[in-house]
């Protein structure tokens, strides 16, 4: 049963990459419109920078918690904002608390965010690239209480032609 499921997943992934390759060739680009970020039990994000090609319509970020600690102790999320909005959004996130994934509900400064996950878990978020402007500075961070000073990285919209 496990093998069947794995085969099925591989087939689906194959179809998806074929579809992406076709979509890519139509728009004249082969840039990946997704990125995977790992987070661990020692407050690390890897990598610390994401380039988003401006030819992508949507971009998907997959967050993988490769640590072992549970969500309540070492939860991580991935929050995308303008650089100038990071500190206030992180502060409001702590007030919003665990039940809101440490993001204030309907916070217009939050461009995209995932749920909070614990060790061994994976989550993802898809957002419209049209939300990003070429000459703006963007950051991503973990808004779990106390993590944002350590867990932060940068995001840039990249001109691809
Ligand atoms: Zn965290």
PDB file of C-alpha atoms and ligand atoms in Angstrom:
ATOM      1  CA  UNK A   1       0.000   0.000   0.000  1.00  0.00           C
ATOM      2  CA  UNK A   2       2.842   2.328   0.870  1.00  0.00           C
ATOM      3  CA  UNK A   3       4.558   1.548  -2.432  1.00  0.00           C
ATOM      4  CA  UNK A   4       1.360   2.165  -4.382  1.00  0.00           C
ATOM      5  CA  UNK A   5       0.917   5.486  -2.676  1.00  0.00           C
ATOM      6  CA  UNK A   6       4.515   6.465  -3.436  1.00  0.00           C
ATOM      7  CA  UNK A   7       4.080   5.537  -7.115  1.00  0.00           C
ATOM      8  CA  UNK A   8       0.912   7.551  -7.262  1.00  0.00           C
ATOM      9  CA  UNK A   9       2.663  10.564  -5.751  1.00  0.00           C
ATOM     10  CA  UNK A  10       5.568  10.269  -8.198  1.00  0.00           C
ATOM     11  CA  UNK A  11       3.137  10.111 -11.111  1.00  0.00           C
ATOM     12  CA  UNK A  12       1.291  13.169  -9.882  1.00  0.00           C
ATOM     13  CA  UNK A  13       4.566  15.043  -9.402  1.00  0.00           C
ATOM     14  CA  UNK A  14       5.581  14.046 -12.932  1.00  0.00           C
ATOM     15  CA  UNK A  15       2.338  15.356 -14.363  1.00  0.00           C
ATOM     16  CA  UNK A  16       2.653  18.563 -12.404  1.00  0.00           C
ATOM     17  CA  UNK A  17       6.196  19.199 -13.618  1.00  0.00           C
ATOM     18  CA  UNK A  18       5.133  18.477 -17.203  1.00  0.00           C
ATOM     19  CA  UNK A  19       2.304  20.952 -16.838  1.00  0.00           C
ATOM     20  CA  UNK A  20       4.675  23.508 -15.325  1.00  0.00           C
ATOM     21  CA  UNK A  21       7.203  22.992 -18.130  1.00  0.00           C
ATOM     22  CA  UNK A  22       4.450  23.593 -20.673  1.00  0.00           C
ATOM     23  CA  UNK A  23       3.219  26.696 -18.881  1.00  0.00           C
ATOM     24  CA  UNK A  24       6.819  27.855 -18.616  1.00  0.00           C
ATOM     25  CA  UNK A  25       7.546  27.459 -22.315  1.00  0.00           C
ATOM     26  CA  UNK A  26       4.360  29.323 -23.198  1.00  0.00           C
ATOM     27  CA  UNK A  27       5.432  32.339 -21.178  1.00  0.00           C
ATOM     28  CA  UNK A  28       9.045  32.021 -22.325  1.00  0.00           C
ATOM     29  CA  UNK A  29      10.380  31.131 -18.893  1.00  0.00           C
ATOM     30  CA  UNK A  30      11.610  28.038 -17.108  1.00  0.00           C
ATOM     31  CA  UNK A  31      11.942  29.723 -13.705  1.00  0.00           C
ATOM     32  CA  UNK A  32      10.611  27.787 -10.737  1.00  0.00           C
ATOM     33  CA  UNK A  33       7.598  29.435  -9.158  1.00  0.00           C
ATOM     34  CA  UNK A  34       8.115  27.742  -5.813  1.00  0.00           C
ATOM     35  CA  UNK A  35      10.645  27.464  -2.996  1.00  0.00           C
ATOM     36  CA  UNK A  36      11.130  25.189  -0.001  1.00  0.00           C
ATOM     37  CA  UNK A  37      12.308  26.632   3.305  1.00  0.00           C
ATOM     38  CA  UNK A  38      13.517  24.444   6.139  1.00  0.00           C
ATOM     39  CA  UNK A  39      13.168  25.420   9.789  1.00  0.00           C
ATOM     40  CA  UNK A  40      14.755  23.544  12.694  1.00  0.00           C
ATOM     41  CA  UNK A  41      14.808  23.322  16.499  1.00  0.00           C
ATOM     42  CA  UNK A  42      17.611  25.903  16.733  1.00  0.00           C
ATOM     43  CA  UNK A  43      15.776  28.905  15.201  1.00  0.00           C
ATOM     44  CA  UNK A  44      17.274  28.508  11.719  1.00  0.00           C
ATOM     45  CA  UNK A  45      15.633  29.129   8.374  1.00  0.00           C
ATOM     46  CA  UNK A  46      17.421  27.630   5.368  1.00  0.00           C
ATOM     47  CA  UNK A  47      17.830  29.335   2.944  1.00  0.00           C
ATOM     48  CA  UNK A  48      17.730  32.946   4.139  1.00  0.00           C
ATOM     49  CA  UNK A  49      16.808  34.455   0.787  1.00  0.00           C
ATOM     50  CA  UNK A  50      14.117  33.796  -1.821  1.00  0.00           C
ATOM     51  CA  UNK A  51      14.108  35.185  -5.350  1.00  0.00           C
ATOM     52  CA  UNK A  52      10.683  35.358  -6.946  1.00  0.00           C
ATOM     53  CA  UNK A  53      10.789  35.609 -10.755  1.00  0.00           C
ATOM     54  CA  UNK A  54       8.488  38.357 -12.010  1.00  0.00           C
ATOM     55  CA  UNK A  55       7.239  35.996 -14.732  1.00  0.00           C
ATOM     56  CA  UNK A  56       5.480  33.830 -12.129  1.00  0.00           C
ATOM     57  CA  UNK A  57       1.752  34.423 -11.713  1.00  0.00           C
ATOM     58  CA  UNK A  58       1.655  32.676  -8.352  1.00  0.00           C
ATOM     59  CA  UNK A  59       4.463  31.589  -6.057  1.00  0.00           C
ATOM     60  CA  UNK A  60       4.324  28.703  -3.592  1.00  0.00           C
ATOM     61  CA  UNK A  61       6.426  28.486  -0.445  1.00  0.00           C
ATOM     62  CA  UNK A  62       6.665  25.142   1.308  1.00  0.00           C
ATOM     63  CA  UNK A  63       7.788  25.259   4.926  1.00  0.00           C
ATOM     64  CA  UNK A  64       9.374  22.088   6.299  1.00  0.00           C
ATOM     65  CA  UNK A  65      10.034  21.841  10.021  1.00  0.00           C
ATOM     66  CA  UNK A  66      12.967  19.428  10.111  1.00  0.00           C
ATOM     67  CA  UNK A  67      13.262  19.574  13.908  1.00  0.00           C
ATOM     68  CA  UNK A  68      11.664  17.275  16.485  1.00  0.00           C
ATOM     69  CA  UNK A  69      10.159  19.610  19.051  1.00  0.00           C
ATOM     70  CA  UNK A  70       6.360  19.986  19.179  1.00  0.00           C
ATOM     71  CA  UNK A  71       4.458  22.998  17.870  1.00  0.00           C
ATOM     72  CA  UNK A  72       3.765  24.429  21.343  1.00  0.00           C
ATOM     73  CA  UNK A  73       7.473  24.530  22.231  1.00  0.00           C
ATOM     74  CA  UNK A  74       9.191  25.254  18.891  1.00  0.00           C
ATOM     75  CA  UNK A  75       6.452  26.156  16.431  1.00  0.00           C
ATOM     76  CA  UNK A  76       7.388  27.878  13.195  1.00  0.00           C
ATOM     77  CA  UNK A  77       5.466  29.685  10.497  1.00  0.00           C
ATOM     78  CA  UNK A  78       6.498  31.675   7.426  1.00  0.00           C
ATOM     79  CA  UNK A  79       5.220  35.236   7.199  1.00  0.00           C
ATOM     80  CA  UNK A  80       5.872  37.587   4.267  1.00  0.00           C
ATOM     81  CA  UNK A  81       5.700  41.380   4.698  1.00  0.00           C
ATOM     82  CA  UNK A  82       7.408  44.540   3.541  1.00  0.00           C
ATOM     83  CA  UNK A  83      10.587  45.053   5.548  1.00  0.00           C
ATOM     84  CA  UNK A  84       9.100  48.162   7.199  1.00  0.00           C
ATOM     85  CA  UNK A  85       6.107  46.144   8.433  1.00  0.00           C
ATOM     86  CA  UNK A  86       7.988  43.255  10.026  1.00  0.00           C
ATOM     87  CA  UNK A  87       8.397  44.602  13.590  1.00  0.00           C
ATOM     88  CA  UNK A  88       4.775  45.791  14.063  1.00  0.00           C
ATOM     89  CA  UNK A  89       3.370  42.649  12.426  1.00  0.00           C
ATOM     90  CA  UNK A  90       5.516  40.455  14.682  1.00  0.00           C
ATOM     91  CA  UNK A  91       4.348  42.396  17.770  1.00  0.00           C
ATOM     92  CA  UNK A  92       0.691  42.056  16.783  1.00  0.00           C
ATOM     93  CA  UNK A  93       1.300  38.391  16.001  1.00  0.00           C
ATOM     94  CA  UNK A  94       2.346  37.723  19.581  1.00  0.00           C
ATOM     95  CA  UNK A  95      -0.877  39.400  20.774  1.00  0.00           C
ATOM     96  CA  UNK A  96      -2.899  37.303  18.308  1.00  0.00           C
ATOM     97  CA  UNK A  97      -1.446  34.159  19.901  1.00  0.00           C
ATOM     98  CA  UNK A  98      -1.265  30.497  19.040  1.00  0.00           C
ATOM     99  CA  UNK A  99      -4.942  30.145  18.086  1.00  0.00           C
ATOM    100  CA  UNK A 100      -4.347  32.639  15.251  1.00  0.00           C
ATOM    101  CA  UNK A 101      -1.008  31.131  14.174  1.00  0.00           C
ATOM    102  CA  UNK A 102       0.662  34.249  15.636  1.00  0.00           C
ATOM    103  CA  UNK A 103      -0.782  36.463  12.893  1.00  0.00           C
ATOM    104  CA  UNK A 104      -3.426  39.116  13.664  1.00  0.00           C
ATOM    105  CA  UNK A 105      -6.557  38.155  11.694  1.00  0.00           C
ATOM    106  CA  UNK A 106      -7.102  40.307   8.568  1.00  0.00           C
ATOM    107  CA  UNK A 107      -3.749  42.070   8.974  1.00  0.00           C
ATOM    108  CA  UNK A 108      -3.452  43.913   5.634  1.00  0.00           C
ATOM    109  CA  UNK A 109       0.324  44.234   6.050  1.00  0.00           C
ATOM    110  CA  UNK A 110       0.711  40.453   5.817  1.00  0.00           C
ATOM    111  CA  UNK A 111       1.202  39.518   2.160  1.00  0.00           C
ATOM    112  CA  UNK A 112       1.192  35.777   2.833  1.00  0.00           C
ATOM    113  CA  UNK A 113       1.645  33.418   5.750  1.00  0.00           C
ATOM    114  CA  UNK A 114       1.512  29.744   6.618  1.00  0.00           C
ATOM    115  CA  UNK A 115       0.039  28.100   9.674  1.00  0.00           C
ATOM    116  CA  UNK A 116       2.341  27.275  12.596  1.00  0.00           C
ATOM    117  CA  UNK A 117       3.792  23.749  12.449  1.00  0.00           C
ATOM    118  CA  UNK A 118       5.865  21.576  14.759  1.00  0.00           C
ATOM    119  CA  UNK A 119       8.802  19.212  14.228  1.00  0.00           C
ATOM    120  CA  UNK A 120       8.370  16.778  11.341  1.00  0.00           C
ATOM    121  CA  UNK A 121       5.488  18.720   9.795  1.00  0.00           C
ATOM    122  CA  UNK A 122       5.224  20.469   6.419  1.00  0.00           C
ATOM    123  CA  UNK A 123       2.874  23.182   5.202  1.00  0.00           C
ATOM    124  CA  UNK A 124       2.693  25.484   2.213  1.00  0.00           C
ATOM    125  CA  UNK A 125       1.178  28.750   1.038  1.00  0.00           C
ATOM    126  CA  UNK A 126       0.510  30.037  -2.468  1.00  0.00           C
ATOM    127  CA  UNK A 127       0.188  33.748  -3.184  1.00  0.00           C
ATOM    128  CA  UNK A 128      -0.107  36.083  -6.154  1.00  0.00           C
ATOM    129  CA  UNK A 129       3.189  37.576  -7.357  1.00  0.00           C
ATOM    130  CA  UNK A 130       1.226  40.697  -8.397  1.00  0.00           C
ATOM    131  CA  UNK A 131       1.197  41.601  -4.668  1.00  0.00           C
ATOM    132  CA  UNK A 132       4.951  42.348  -4.856  1.00  0.00           C
ATOM    133  CA  UNK A 133       6.503  45.516  -6.267  1.00  0.00           C
ATOM    134  CA  UNK A 134       9.935  45.548  -7.952  1.00  0.00           C
ATOM    135  CA  UNK A 135      11.559  48.300  -5.870  1.00  0.00           C
ATOM    136  CA  UNK A 136      10.261  47.306  -2.437  1.00  0.00           C
ATOM    137  CA  UNK A 137      12.208  45.446   0.286  1.00  0.00           C
ATOM    138  CA  UNK A 138      10.470  42.312   1.524  1.00  0.00           C
ATOM    139  CA  UNK A 139      11.237  39.987   4.390  1.00  0.00           C
ATOM    140  CA  UNK A 140      10.024  36.666   5.687  1.00  0.00           C
ATOM    141  CA  UNK A 141      10.089  35.672   9.316  1.00  0.00           C
ATOM    142  CA  UNK A 142       8.648  33.339  11.942  1.00  0.00           C
ATOM    143  CA  UNK A 143       6.082  35.199  14.057  1.00  0.00           C
ATOM    144  CA  UNK A 144       5.909  32.534  16.807  1.00  0.00           C
ATOM    145  CA  UNK A 145       6.490  34.407  20.091  1.00  0.00           C
ATOM    146  CA  UNK A 146      10.102  35.541  20.344  1.00  0.00           C
ATOM    147  CA  UNK A 147      11.364  33.922  17.131  1.00  0.00           C
ATOM    148  CA  UNK A 148      11.371  36.857  14.702  1.00  0.00           C
ATOM    149  CA  UNK A 149      14.646  38.441  15.900  1.00  0.00           C
ATOM    150  CA  UNK A 150      16.423  35.173  15.008  1.00  0.00           C
ATOM    151  CA  UNK A 151      14.289  33.733  12.250  1.00  0.00           C
ATOM    152  CA  UNK A 152      14.164  36.177   9.354  1.00  0.00           C
ATOM    153  CA  UNK A 153      15.244  36.321   5.749  1.00  0.00           C
ATOM    154  CA  UNK A 154      14.789  38.412   2.623  1.00  0.00           C
ATOM    155  CA  UNK A 155      12.584  38.135  -0.455  1.00  0.00           C
ATOM    156  CA  UNK A 156      13.147  39.878  -3.772  1.00  0.00           C
ATOM    157  CA  UNK A 157      11.083  40.143  -6.928  1.00  0.00           C
ATOM    158  CA  UNK A 158      13.532  39.341  -9.734  1.00  0.00           C
ATOM    159  CA  UNK A 159      13.308  40.720 -13.227  1.00  0.00           C
ATOM    160  CA  UNK A 160      13.859  37.725 -15.498  1.00  0.00           C
ATOM    161  CA  UNK A 161      14.205  39.392 -18.876  1.00  0.00           C
TER     162      UNK A 161
HETATM  163 ZN1  LIG B   1       9.576  29.825  14.889  1.00  0.00          ZN
END
